[in-house]
């Protein structure tokens, strides 16, 4: 089989040794009628390590779920790709997911790109790009993420969801495991197996993850299975006609009419998006039995700002009418507060800079070393020894801070050594301190070595 390309052209089928390979165009609006003629019912056979499918050799199994297997594979050119095998024998699952990925990935960098899809030897498959950076759940489950990182990643996912909704679809399975990273750290949304159309005719719910599913999505399942249950019982009762059965059939028909179909739309994705952001901020694990019982993010993580707490909790409202009605509304709220935070920080920095400038302008500058030394000499001549020594100490510190030449610093420390030694009660701690300072500047200064040794001897005599 020739090397597959990003766009394969018109739908076509070709024979191989293993069976029929069906490859179809990845351009928008794939013809289902053309597909059905060439795409047989899939037996869903097992695939094994090192097996070759559509020119791709299977290297290792990455993930297996109830509905699919995901394999790391290499094509004939040695490029690493992901091959997803659809377990269901229903060909429409492959068609629907491949079609959605092809249409939505066109011109949208935040959606995992599809390369090829079809059937070979009874295996329905989709070949897509390999994301080497792992998924979001791995980052949440490790050391956690900074709040700024969480918002950054989820804004990217939100842009992808906004694009999906603008094309009249809902993802229906937004969760950390379906948010992937490439080797450069770019974020992409994956797994379109649960894609559903925003249409009143959507009668059959698609599989979704319970912990991240919106309440109305789970109600949709309940409605669907009750409908099947009632219809099945009615059919069975109609097969055996009796007066008792007729009464029961009427009862079931009334129940069937009374069943109210829940409305599921893009707000279900907003709920799942909010729950994923909630987990990024809190590292919380959700209870399958009580998925809608949640504390606010701020209660679990005090670093979460109040404005972000409110945005997340609004996205997680039980009633869809109380949530954000569009993905763009939630993204705008996040971006607005981030912009406001930057403006506040910039304003604070500006005020601090003004205060510092005023202080520099109003307050007198620190006197230079020479001026401090002159003032110290005047104080010592006036028999104000304590004041003079303090001024010299200040001059020595300023000289070190301004990194004056070593000779000037040594001179100041030497004078301080002499003054401390000459006191009626010599301060040997200070003699030792300034002698050591001289040796730090000039390790071979013999006078400082002698002064240091004398200070140590005196300390030993008078501990």
Tab-separated table of N, CA, C and O in Angstrom, residues 339-430:
chain	number	residue	atom	x	y	z
A	339	UNK	N	-6.407	39.490	32.181
A	339	UNK	CA	-5.993	40.819	31.723
A	339	UNK	C	-6.061	41.819	32.878
A	339	UNK	O	-5.144	42.640	33.067
A	340	UNK	N	-7.144	41.743	33.667
A	340	UNK	CA	-7.309	42.627	34.814
A	340	UNK	C	-6.183	42.433	35.823
A	340	UNK	O	-5.654	43.397	36.389
A	341	UNK	N	-5.787	41.165	36.012
A	341	UNK	CA	-4.686	40.858	36.935
A	341	UNK	C	-3.391	41.488	36.438
A	341	UNK	O	-2.614	42.062	37.226
A	342	UNK	N	-3.143	41.405	35.129
A	342	UNK	CA	-1.929	42.002	34.554
A	342	UNK	C	-1.942	43.524	34.710
A	342	UNK	O	-0.919	44.148	35.011
A	343	UNK	N	-3.138	44.115	34.486
A	343	UNK	CA	-3.259	45.578	34.609
A	343	UNK	C	-3.000	46.003	36.052
A	343	UNK	O	-2.288	46.980	36.308
A	344	UNK	N	-3.584	45.244	37.012
A	344	UNK	CA	-3.369	45.552	38.432
A	344	UNK	C	-1.889	45.442	38.801
A	344	UNK	O	-1.347	46.276	39.521
A	345	UNK	N	-1.236	44.402	38.295
A	345	UNK	CA	0.193	44.210	38.580
A	345	UNK	C	1.016	45.348	37.977
A	345	UNK	O	1.936	45.879	38.620
A	346	UNK	N	0.661	45.730	36.740
A	346	UNK	CA	1.382	46.823	36.076
A	346	UNK	C	1.184	48.136	36.837
A	346	UNK	O	2.119	48.913	37.016
A	347	UNK	N	-0.075	48.358	37.303
A	347	UNK	CA	-0.373	49.588	38.055
A	347	UNK	C	0.395	49.603	39.380
A	347	UNK	O	0.951	50.637	39.775
A	348	UNK	N	0.429	48.456	40.058
A	348	UNK	CA	1.163	48.354	41.327
A	348	UNK	C	2.653	48.631	41.111
A	348	UNK	O	3.281	49.365	41.875
A	349	UNK	N	3.219	48.024	40.054
A	349	UNK	CA	4.648	48.227	39.740
A	349	UNK	C	4.931	49.689	39.450
A	349	UNK	O	5.974	50.233	39.854
A	350	UNK	N	3.985	50.344	38.741
A	350	UNK	CA	4.156	51.762	38.393
A	350	UNK	C	4.157	52.614	39.656
A	350	UNK	O	4.996	53.517	39.813
A	351	UNK	N	3.220	52.337	40.576
A	351	UNK	CA	3.133	53.097	41.831
A	351	UNK	C	4.409	52.917	42.653
A	351	UNK	O	4.957	53.884	43.197
A	352	UNK	N	4.896	51.676	42.752
A	352	UNK	CA	6.134	51.398	43.498
A	352	UNK	C	7.306	52.172	42.889
A	352	UNK	O	8.127	52.762	43.610
A	353	UNK	N	7.369	52.178	41.551
A	353	UNK	CA	8.462	52.898	40.861
A	353	UNK	C	8.392	54.393	41.161
A	353	UNK	O	9.427	55.046	41.375
A	354	UNK	N	7.160	54.949	41.182
A	354	UNK	CA	6.987	56.382	41.489
A	354	UNK	C	7.457	56.692	42.911
A	354	UNK	O	8.147	57.684	43.157
A	355	UNK	N	7.066	55.800	43.865
A	355	UNK	CA	7.455	56.007	45.269
A	355	UNK	C	8.973	55.980	45.421
A	355	UNK	O	9.568	56.828	46.105
A	356	UNK	N	9.613	55.010	44.758
A	356	UNK	CA	11.086	54.907	44.828
A	356	UNK	C	11.741	56.150	44.236
A	356	UNK	O	12.692	56.704	44.803
A	357	UNK	N	11.186	56.625	43.106
A	357	UNK	CA	11.738	57.819	42.457
A	357	UNK	C	11.601	59.037	43.364
A	357	UNK	O	12.530	59.854	43.479
A	358	UNK	N	10.441	59.157	44.025
A	358	UNK	CA	10.224	60.282	44.937
A	358	UNK	C	11.183	60.229	46.125
A	358	UNK	O	11.717	61.257	46.558
A	359	UNK	N	11.365	58.991	46.648
A	359	UNK	CA	12.292	58.823	47.775
A	359	UNK	C	13.706	59.233	47.391
A	359	UNK	O	14.414	59.918	48.152
A	360	UNK	N	14.120	58.841	46.201
A	360	UNK	CA	15.472	59.185	45.722
A	360	UNK	C	15.605	60.687	45.550
A	360	UNK	O	16.643	61.297	45.849
A	361	UNK	N	14.495	61.313	45.075
A	361	UNK	CA	14.531	62.749	44.804
A	361	UNK	C	14.461	63.568	46.096
A	361	UNK	O	15.147	64.564	46.261
A	362	UNK	N	13.603	63.130	47.045
A	362	UNK	CA	13.372	63.895	48.278
A	362	UNK	C	14.459	63.647	49.321
A	362	UNK	O	15.023	64.568	49.899
A	363	UNK	N	14.759	62.366	49.579
A	363	UNK	CA	15.700	62.036	50.643
A	363	UNK	C	17.122	62.402	50.237
A	363	UNK	O	17.508	62.224	49.070
A	364	UNK	N	17.903	62.900	51.144
A	364	UNK	CA	19.306	63.241	50.801
A	364	UNK	C	20.098	61.981	50.498
A	364	UNK	O	19.862	60.934	51.097
A	365	UNK	N	21.027	62.055	49.562
A	365	UNK	CA	21.825	60.868	49.244
A	365	UNK	C	22.746	60.490	50.413
A	365	UNK	O	23.097	61.335	51.236
A	366	UNK	N	23.107	59.242	50.469
A	366	UNK	CA	24.022	58.779	51.523
A	366	UNK	C	25.370	59.463	51.353
A	366	UNK	O	25.875	59.607	50.233
A	367	UNK	N	25.965	59.954	52.448
A	367	UNK	CA	27.258	60.644	52.315
A	367	UNK	C	28.326	59.695	51.793
A	367	UNK	O	28.306	58.500	52.103
A	368	UNK	N	29.283	60.201	50.996
A	368	UNK	CA	30.348	59.336	50.481
A	368	UNK	C	31.280	58.868	51.604
A	368	UNK	O	31.262	59.403	52.711
A	369	UNK	N	32.113	57.883	51.290
A	369	UNK	CA	33.030	57.289	52.276
A	369	UNK	C	33.966	58.346	52.860
A	369	UNK	O	34.189	58.396	54.075
A	370	UNK	N	34.483	59.196	51.994
A	370	UNK	CA	35.437	60.223	52.466
A	370	UNK	C	34.781	61.172	53.462
A	370	UNK	O	35.401	61.585	54.460
A	371	UNK	N	33.496	61.523	53.190
A	371	UNK	CA	32.786	62.433	54.093
A	371	UNK	C	32.554	61.780	55.446
A	371	UNK	O	32.721	62.417	56.505
A	372	UNK	N	32.208	60.489	55.429
A	372	UNK	CA	32.004	59.757	56.684
A	372	UNK	C	33.310	59.669	57.473
A	372	UNK	O	33.330	59.831	58.710
A	373	UNK	N	34.386	59.428	56.746
A	373	UNK	CA	35.703	59.340	57.402
A	373	UNK	C	36.082	60.683	58.038
A	373	UNK	O	36.597	60.737	59.169
A	374	UNK	N	35.814	61.797	57.316
A	374	UNK	CA	36.139	63.140	57.835
A	374	UNK	C	35.331	63.439	59.103
A	374	UNK	O	35.861	63.934	60.101
A	375	UNK	N	34.017	63.059	59.064
A	375	UNK	CA	33.157	63.280	60.231
A	375	UNK	C	33.633	62.447	61.425
A	375	UNK	O	33.587	62.896	62.584
A	376	UNK	N	34.111	61.219	61.133
A	376	UNK	CA	34.625	60.339	62.205
A	376	UNK	C	35.852	60.953	62.857
A	376	UNK	O	36.006	60.939	64.098
A	377	UNK	N	36.742	61.507	62.047
A	377	UNK	CA	37.961	62.129	62.576
A	377	UNK	C	37.627	63.313	63.464
A	377	UNK	O	38.235	63.517	64.539
A	378	UNK	N	36.654	64.141	63.036
A	378	UNK	CA	36.241	65.312	63.829
A	378	UNK	C	35.683	64.856	65.173
A	378	UNK	O	36.000	65.430	66.232
A	379	UNK	N	34.858	63.785	65.139
A	379	UNK	CA	34.251	63.278	66.380
A	379	UNK	C	35.318	62.746	67.329
A	379	UNK	O	35.270	62.987	68.549
A	380	UNK	N	36.316	62.046	66.802
A	380	UNK	CA	37.370	61.460	67.652
A	380	UNK	C	38.237	62.559	68.257
A	380	UNK	O	38.613	62.508	69.434
A	381	UNK	N	38.535	63.617	67.442
A	381	UNK	CA	39.318	64.739	67.953
A	381	UNK	C	38.571	65.478	69.062
A	381	UNK	O	39.175	66.072	69.957
A	382	UNK	N	37.229	65.434	68.971
A	382	UNK	CA	36.398	66.090	69.997
A	382	UNK	C	36.138	65.173	71.166
A	382	UNK	O	35.216	65.420	71.955
A	383	UNK	N	36.891	64.086	71.262
A	383	UNK	CA	36.769	63.112	72.355
A	383	UNK	C	35.421	62.370	72.336
A	383	UNK	O	35.010	61.820	73.355
A	384	UNK	N	34.772	62.368	71.161
A	384	UNK	CA	33.521	61.595	71.009
A	384	UNK	C	33.870	60.265	70.325
A	384	UNK	O	33.536	60.026	69.165
A	385	UNK	N	34.600	59.435	71.079
A	385	UNK	CA	35.159	58.200	70.521
A	385	UNK	C	34.075	57.265	69.992
A	385	UNK	O	34.204	56.689	68.912
A	386	UNK	N	32.986	57.099	70.761
A	386	UNK	CA	31.915	56.179	70.336
A	386	UNK	C	31.305	56.592	69.015
A	386	UNK	O	31.123	55.773	68.094
A	387	UNK	N	30.997	57.890	68.879
A	387	UNK	CA	30.416	58.400	67.639
A	387	UNK	C	31.379	58.238	66.470
A	387	UNK	O	31.006	57.834	65.361
A	388	UNK	N	32.672	58.545	66.734
A	388	UNK	CA	33.673	58.438	65.671
A	388	UNK	C	33.838	57.020	65.166
A	388	UNK	O	33.910	56.768	63.946
A	389	UNK	N	33.886	56.060	66.105
A	389	UNK	CA	34.031	54.646	65.694
A	389	UNK	C	32.809	54.186	64.890
A	389	UNK	O	32.933	53.478	63.879
A	390	UNK	N	31.598	54.605	65.296
A	390	UNK	CA	30.373	54.231	64.567
A	390	UNK	C	30.393	54.770	63.140
A	390	UNK	O	29.995	54.081	62.189
A	391	UNK	N	30.875	56.012	63.003
A	391	UNK	CA	30.969	56.595	61.653
A	391	UNK	C	31.984	55.843	60.794
A	391	UNK	O	31.771	55.628	59.591
A	392	UNK	N	33.082	55.415	61.408
A	392	UNK	CA	34.087	54.639	60.667
A	392	UNK	C	33.542	53.274	60.255
A	392	UNK	O	33.831	52.768	59.165
A	393	UNK	N	32.780	52.650	61.156
A	393	UNK	CA	32.135	51.360	60.834
A	393	UNK	C	31.227	51.528	59.614
A	393	UNK	O	31.236	50.694	58.692
A	394	UNK	N	30.456	52.612	59.626
A	394	UNK	CA	29.550	52.893	58.502
A	394	UNK	C	30.336	53.113	57.219
A	394	UNK	O	29.962	52.640	56.139
A	395	UNK	N	31.463	53.817	57.324
A	395	UNK	CA	32.318	54.084	56.151
A	395	UNK	C	32.907	52.786	55.598
A	395	UNK	O	32.965	52.583	54.373
A	396	UNK	N	33.309	51.869	56.491
A	396	UNK	CA	33.879	50.576	56.056
A	396	UNK	C	32.832	49.736	55.326
A	396	UNK	O	33.108	49.108	54.291
A	397	UNK	N	31.592	49.736	55.860
A	397	UNK	CA	30.502	48.975	55.215
A	397	UNK	C	30.169	49.553	53.852
A	397	UNK	O	29.958	48.822	52.874
A	398	UNK	N	30.121	50.902	53.776
A	398	UNK	CA	29.815	51.569	52.506
A	398	UNK	C	30.910	51.311	51.473
A	398	UNK	O	30.633	51.110	50.287
A	399	UNK	N	32.164	51.297	51.933
A	399	UNK	CA	33.291	51.026	51.015
A	399	UNK	C	33.187	49.612	50.434
A	399	UNK	O	33.451	49.393	49.243
A	400	UNK	N	32.803	48.651	51.299
A	400	UNK	CA	32.650	47.266	50.821
A	400	UNK	C	31.471	47.153	49.850
A	400	UNK	O	31.556	46.460	48.833
A	401	UNK	N	30.368	47.877	50.181
A	401	UNK	CA	29.173	47.816	49.333
A	401	UNK	C	29.454	48.415	47.960
A	401	UNK	O	28.989	47.892	46.935
A	402	UNK	N	30.193	49.539	47.947
A	402	UNK	CA	30.486	50.199	46.674
A	402	UNK	C	31.727	49.636	45.993
A	402	UNK	O	32.138	50.103	44.932
A	403	UNK	N	32.312	48.624	46.625
A	403	UNK	CA	33.474	47.915	46.067
A	403	UNK	C	34.619	48.871	45.708
A	403	UNK	O	35.133	48.875	44.586
A	404	UNK	N	34.960	49.698	46.697
A	404	UNK	CA	36.132	50.579	46.505
A	404	UNK	C	37.399	49.728	46.449
A	404	UNK	O	37.385	48.545	46.768
A	405	UNK	N	38.517	50.367	46.043
A	405	UNK	CA	39.743	49.575	45.912
A	405	UNK	C	40.146	48.993	47.262
A	405	UNK	O	39.840	49.553	48.339
A	406	UNK	N	40.843	47.871	47.232
A	406	UNK	CA	41.178	47.117	48.441
A	406	UNK	C	42.018	47.930	49.426
A	406	UNK	O	41.847	47.839	50.644
A	407	UNK	N	42.926	48.740	48.904
A	407	UNK	CA	43.813	49.540	49.767
A	407	UNK	C	42.986	50.481	50.651
A	407	UNK	O	43.273	50.657	51.841
A	408	UNK	N	41.938	51.093	50.038
A	408	UNK	CA	41.095	52.024	50.807
A	408	UNK	C	40.321	51.279	51.897
A	408	UNK	O	40.213	51.744	53.034
A	409	UNK	N	39.806	50.092	51.555
A	409	UNK	CA	39.058	49.301	52.531
A	409	UNK	C	39.966	48.824	53.667
A	409	UNK	O	39.590	48.869	54.858
A	410	UNK	N	41.187	48.364	53.310
A	410	UNK	CA	42.152	47.891	54.327
A	410	UNK	C	42.499	49.020	55.289
A	410	UNK	O	42.590	48.826	56.510
A	411	UNK	N	42.646	50.234	54.745
A	411	UNK	CA	42.991	51.397	55.581
A	411	UNK	C	41.902	51.649	56.635
A	411	UNK	O	42.194	51.881	57.818
A	412	UNK	N	40.625	51.578	56.208
A	412	UNK	CA	39.519	51.820	57.143
A	412	UNK	C	39.463	50.741	58.229
A	412	UNK	O	39.289	51.045	59.411
A	413	UNK	N	39.630	49.463	57.822
A	413	UNK	CA	39.618	48.366	58.798
A	413	UNK	C	40.803	48.486	59.772
A	413	UNK	O	40.669	48.211	60.965
A	414	UNK	N	41.964	48.929	59.261
A	414	UNK	CA	43.168	49.079	60.111
A	414	UNK	C	42.924	50.153	61.175
A	414	UNK	O	43.282	49.974	62.344
A	415	UNK	N	42.316	51.247	60.772
A	415	UNK	CA	42.046	52.323	61.736
A	415	UNK	C	41.088	51.843	62.822
A	415	UNK	O	41.250	52.163	63.999
A	416	UNK	N	40.104	51.046	62.401
A	416	UNK	CA	39.137	50.522	63.378
A	416	UNK	C	39.811	49.558	64.358
A	416	UNK	O	39.537	49.564	65.561
A	417	UNK	N	40.742	48.719	63.830
A	417	UNK	CA	41.505	47.803	64.707
A	417	UNK	C	42.264	48.604	65.759
A	417	UNK	O	42.245	48.287	66.964
A	418	UNK	N	42.922	49.684	65.293
A	418	UNK	CA	43.719	50.507	66.218
A	418	UNK	C	42.851	51.172	67.285
A	418	UNK	O	43.218	51.241	68.462
A	419	UNK	N	41.687	51.686	66.839
A	419	UNK	CA	40.797	52.354	67.791
A	419	UNK	C	40.250	51.381	68.829
A	419	UNK	O	40.187	51.702	70.026
A	420	UNK	N	39.847	50.168	68.360
A	420	UNK	CA	39.284	49.184	69.294
A	420	UNK	C	40.353	48.665	70.281
A	420	UNK	O	40.052	48.343	71.420
A	421	UNK	N	41.588	48.593	69.807
A	421	UNK	CA	42.688	48.168	70.700
A	421	UNK	C	43.044	49.257	71.714
A	421	UNK	O	43.472	48.978	72.829
A	422	UNK	N	42.850	50.515	71.279
A	422	UNK	CA	43.275	51.620	72.126
A	422	UNK	C	42.268	52.021	73.181
A	422	UNK	O	42.539	52.945	73.971
A	423	UNK	N	41.111	51.388	73.198
A	423	UNK	CA	40.122	51.719	74.229
A	423	UNK	C	40.622	51.288	75.606
A	423	UNK	O	41.453	50.381	75.732
A	424	UNK	N	40.100	51.960	76.650
A	424	UNK	CA	40.500	51.584	78.021
A	424	UNK	C	40.180	50.122	78.289
A	424	UNK	O	40.912	49.436	79.001
A	425	UNK	N	39.076	49.665	77.721
A	425	UNK	CA	38.743	48.228	77.756
A	425	UNK	C	38.679	47.754	76.298
A	425	UNK	O	37.638	47.892	75.637
A	426	UNK	N	39.797	47.256	75.773
A	426	UNK	CA	39.836	46.893	74.346
A	426	UNK	C	38.718	45.897	73.973
A	426	UNK	O	38.424	44.986	74.733
A	427	UNK	N	38.159	46.134	72.797
A	427	UNK	CA	37.104	45.252	72.278
A	427	UNK	C	37.758	44.247	71.329
A	427	UNK	O	37.899	44.492	70.128
A	428	UNK	N	38.171	43.102	71.903
A	428	UNK	CA	38.931	42.125	71.108
A	428	UNK	C	38.058	41.430	70.050
A	428	UNK	O	38.575	40.987	69.022
A	429	UNK	N	36.749	41.366	70.274
A	429	UNK	CA	35.859	40.778	69.241
A	429	UNK	C	35.919	41.594	67.953
A	429	UNK	O	36.018	41.056	66.848
A	430	UNK	N	35.881	42.945	68.157
A	430	UNK	CA	35.921	43.818	66.991
A	430	UNK	C	37.310	43.827	66.353
A	430	UNK	O	37.443	43.921	65.131
